[in-house]
Amino acid sequence: MSSKSAPVQGGFRFSQLIYDTRYRSNTIQTVALIALMALIWWLVNNTLTNLEASGKGLGFSFLTETSGYDINQHLLEYDARDSHLRASLIGVLNTLLLAFMGCVTATIVGVFVGVLRLSKNWLIARIMTVYIEMFRNIPVLLWILIVFGVMIEIMPTPRDFRGDNPAASMMLFDSVAITNRGIYIPEPLFSRPIGDVSFFPKSSMRFDVSLELVAFLIALGAGIFASGRLKRRADRIQNETGDRPTTWWQRTVCVVVLPVLVLIACGFHLGYPELKGFNFQGGTYMRNSLIALWLALSLYTAAFIAEIVRAGIMAISKGQTEASLALGISPGRTMSLVVLPQALRVIIPPLISHYLNLTKNSSLAIAVGYMDITGTLMGITLNVTGREIETVLLVMLIYLSISLSISAVMNVYNNRVKLVER
Amino acid sequence: MKKSTFFGAFAAAAMAVGFATAGTLDDVKAKGFLQCGVNTGLTGFATADANGNWDGFDIAVCRAVAAAVLGDPKAVKFTPTTTKSRFTALASGEVDMLSRNTTWTFSRDVDLKFTFAGINYYDGQGFMVPKELGVSSARQLDGATICIQTGTTTELNLADFFRVNNISYEPVPIETNAEAQAQYLARSCDVYTTDASGLAATRATFEDPSAHVVLPEIISKEPLGPLVRHGDNQWGDIVRWTLNALIAAEELGITSANISEMSSAPTSNPEINRMMGTEGSLGEMLGLSADFAKNAIAAGGNYGEIFERYVGENTPLGLSRGLNAQWTDGGLLYSPPFR
């Protein structure tokens, strides 16, 4: 007891900041923080001073200037008379499209491959192993270039479809054309359109929303809602009586009939691609660059996701599966009802980072000439305006926002599936 | 230690001579070589052989400047630059000058703060198509897929041309000339567009160049020339007058064959004498030796010789002089007088 030091008497002395353990860590942290901020300030100040000295002040007014270049794939209306800001928006949408398609495909393929790698079938399990090791261990840029190279060298050119005895022909009742420039598929058209609603007309952010699409989505939503009600009713009856009423056809009708009615009302039909002049015209054109990136990025990421899924499944104790099988539940339902729901909480957190990786890897798009945000804002806009710092800063900001948004959404989902702890 | 002594000595020397600023010229002299930004590879204009030796029409300008400044055409180090990296490389001081078929435009000169030292090739954007398509004019290209090298004025000219003619096209942006060739040859694009000289250079590397035609339309003015950073006028003058010396030499009949004879003693033509340094003090005015122009011309010959050697009619490119002939022959090459 006597060894306990007496409380310091008297006022605060500056030496206490270093010698008193109560303050020392605060002192060190404060000094480190000041040093860090000084370093950042120096970097920023140095950049600004040098920019000023070279006669290029930091400024973003170039964004409102006319871009002057065309972009092949534009999800919103765009031409060379639009501003650089509009061109950047088109680029962002192309990035998002690629990221979305990639993430969805990678997840589906990844889950299948991950599950199949655990299959008892020797051949299937080995094939999946080979696939995973092949894709995981070769840089994704090479995969993109390989897929793209194979597409442009092996697929027929649009010219091959011409003539009386063409070297290539369209597939699926003349509705799909696969060429080395991309794939043309039928597009949805409406003979009795309801019209469009324009948002922010005349600004760089303008966009139109097709009312047919809105009506279709509302009908689909209503159908899904009704189907949910039917399911809950069936659950209730099952809980009360033990008998589950047959609902599958009612639910199918709910989900399918309403949207189909809307489509018929609007006069839905397909527009088929046709060979006209140099290229196919009409239909939806999926460019070779988009397909190459989509395939390469999703197959590459799927290999990682497959491993995560496998790890997640193996993390669930074998007893769970055995108990489920002992209850007479089929292996397929055991997987979907018992194992996967529990595995998800192991799977989701690393899955998020692979979605982020895929999104960031999409910036390799310029290698095959896909006009994503790196191709528009950080590519042609940078070149035309010569604003390196500004464009790179903007692109960093855009990728940061996209990644943080994906994280936020996935974290919400993770909170829903994770183990509830008390 | 050694370095700081060297810098100290150099600084003292610089002050003793009385240079107001340590400009690019001093940097180059101190380094002992010229750092020149060039194309990553364009037949006839800039190509590196297996040993890393660069050669070509744009390279010759670098060598002439090195010879003028340092007296040695071999004292050049080349930095291959893409269309996207070239301006950053020059602005950041990574290279001393850029000789890389770069178009002189208003915004590059004024907004990007570069000084174009002159024009060494008058070019224009053209289109190349396979002969079997049967296209004879660029106006027939409605709906065609067009490969463009991205990061150039090309895509802007293209957008303008198609808008003015009210026809549609599908642009395929591509990073380098080699990739563009691969896509064009695989018929992933119907058309390849870039500067007409670049088209000729690309076509020269094809297995069967005669199966491809360059369409008659030239849709833009592309004056290509070497450029330097704004703000160092002395260095800008050196590059400008080295280029002018090559052009003037052709006009005055100075060739690599007769240059030693012409520079050894004053000739009857005073302008030749002033260029060769046997009369007047033009070299000193530039901060160079009196025989800077002689060295520049001796490096690879006059403009006409360089043109014929790398891109002229007897080379695979087979370019005719056209606009690049001397003004006396109906071309646009016109060097201001050496006076």
Coordinates of C-alpha atoms in Angstrom, one line a residue, chain A residues 54-56 67-72 80-81 148 152-153 157-159 180-181 278-279 281 285 287-288 366-371 374-375 378-380 382-388, chain B residues 83-84 86-88 91 107 111-113 132-133 135 140-145 150-152 155-156 158-160 163 169-175 179 182-183 186-190:
Chain A
S54 CA 3.2 27.1 -64.6
G55 CA 0.2 29.3 -65.3
K56 CA -2.5 26.7 -64.7
S67 CA -16.7 18.4 -75.3
G68 CA -16.4 18.1 -79.1
Y69 CA -16.0 14.3 -79.2
D70 CA -18.4 11.4 -79.7
I71 CA -18.9 8.5 -77.3
N72 CA -20.0 5.2 -78.9
A80 CA -20.3 16.1 -79.5
R81 CA -22.0 19.4 -78.7
F148 CA -11.3 -9.3 -76.7
I152 CA -12.3 -9.8 -82.9
E153 CA -10.3 -12.5 -84.5
T157 CA -17.4 -9.7 -89.5
P158 CA -20.7 -8.1 -90.5
R159 CA -19.7 -8.5 -94.1
N180 CA -16.6 -9.4 -84.1
R181 CA -17.9 -6.0 -83.4
F278 CA -21.5 -1.3 -92.9
N279 CA -23.2 -2.7 -89.8
Q281 CA -28.9 -1.6 -87.6
Y285 CA -26.0 -3.5 -79.7
R287 CA -20.2 -3.8 -78.1
N288 CA -17.3 -6.2 -78.2
I366 CA -9.6 1.7 -71.8
A367 CA -7.4 -1.3 -72.9
V368 CA -10.2 -2.4 -75.2
G369 CA -11.7 1.1 -75.9
Y370 CA -14.7 1.0 -73.6
M371 CA -15.7 4.5 -72.8
T374 CA -11.5 6.7 -67.2
G375 CA -12.0 6.8 -71.0
M378 CA -9.7 11.0 -67.5
G379 CA -9.0 10.2 -71.2
I380 CA -10.3 12.4 -73.9
L382 CA -8.1 15.4 -70.0
N383 CA -6.4 15.5 -73.3
V384 CA -8.6 18.1 -74.9
T385 CA -8.5 20.4 -71.9
G386 CA -5.1 19.6 -70.4
R387 CA -6.5 19.7 -66.9
E388 CA -4.7 16.7 -65.4
Chain B
T83 CA -0.7 10.7 -77.2
K84 CA -1.9 11.0 -73.6
R86 CA 3.3 13.6 -74.2
F87 CA 2.1 16.9 -72.8
T88 CA 2.5 15.9 -69.2
A91 CA 5.2 20.3 -69.0
S107 CA -5.5 25.6 -77.2
D111 CA -4.0 27.1 -72.9
L112 CA -1.6 24.2 -72.4
K113 CA 1.3 26.8 -72.4
E132 CA -12.9 -4.4 -101.3
L133 CA -15.4 -2.2 -99.5
V135 CA -15.7 3.1 -100.9
Q140 CA -20.1 7.3 -98.2
L141 CA -19.1 6.2 -94.7
D142 CA -22.6 6.5 -93.1
G143 CA -22.9 4.0 -90.3
A144 CA -19.3 2.8 -90.5
T145 CA -17.3 1.7 -87.5
T150 CA -7.7 8.4 -78.7
G151 CA -6.1 11.5 -77.0
T152 CA -5.6 13.4 -80.2
E155 CA -11.6 12.4 -82.6
L156 CA -12.6 16.1 -82.5
L158 CA -14.0 13.3 -86.9
A159 CA -16.9 14.4 -84.8
D160 CA -17.0 17.7 -86.7
R163 CA -21.8 16.3 -88.0
Y169 CA -20.6 6.6 -87.4
E170 CA -19.5 4.4 -84.6
P171 CA -16.3 5.6 -83.0
V172 CA -13.9 3.0 -81.5
P173 CA -11.3 4.7 -79.4
I174 CA -7.9 3.0 -79.3
E175 CA -4.9 3.7 -77.2
E179 CA -3.8 -1.9 -81.4
A182 CA -4.9 -5.1 -85.1
Q183 CA -8.5 -4.1 -84.9
A186 CA -9.4 -8.1 -88.0
R187 CA -12.1 -6.0 -89.6
S188 CA -13.4 -5.0 -86.3
C189 CA -13.4 -1.5 -87.8
D190 CA -14.3 -0.6 -91.3

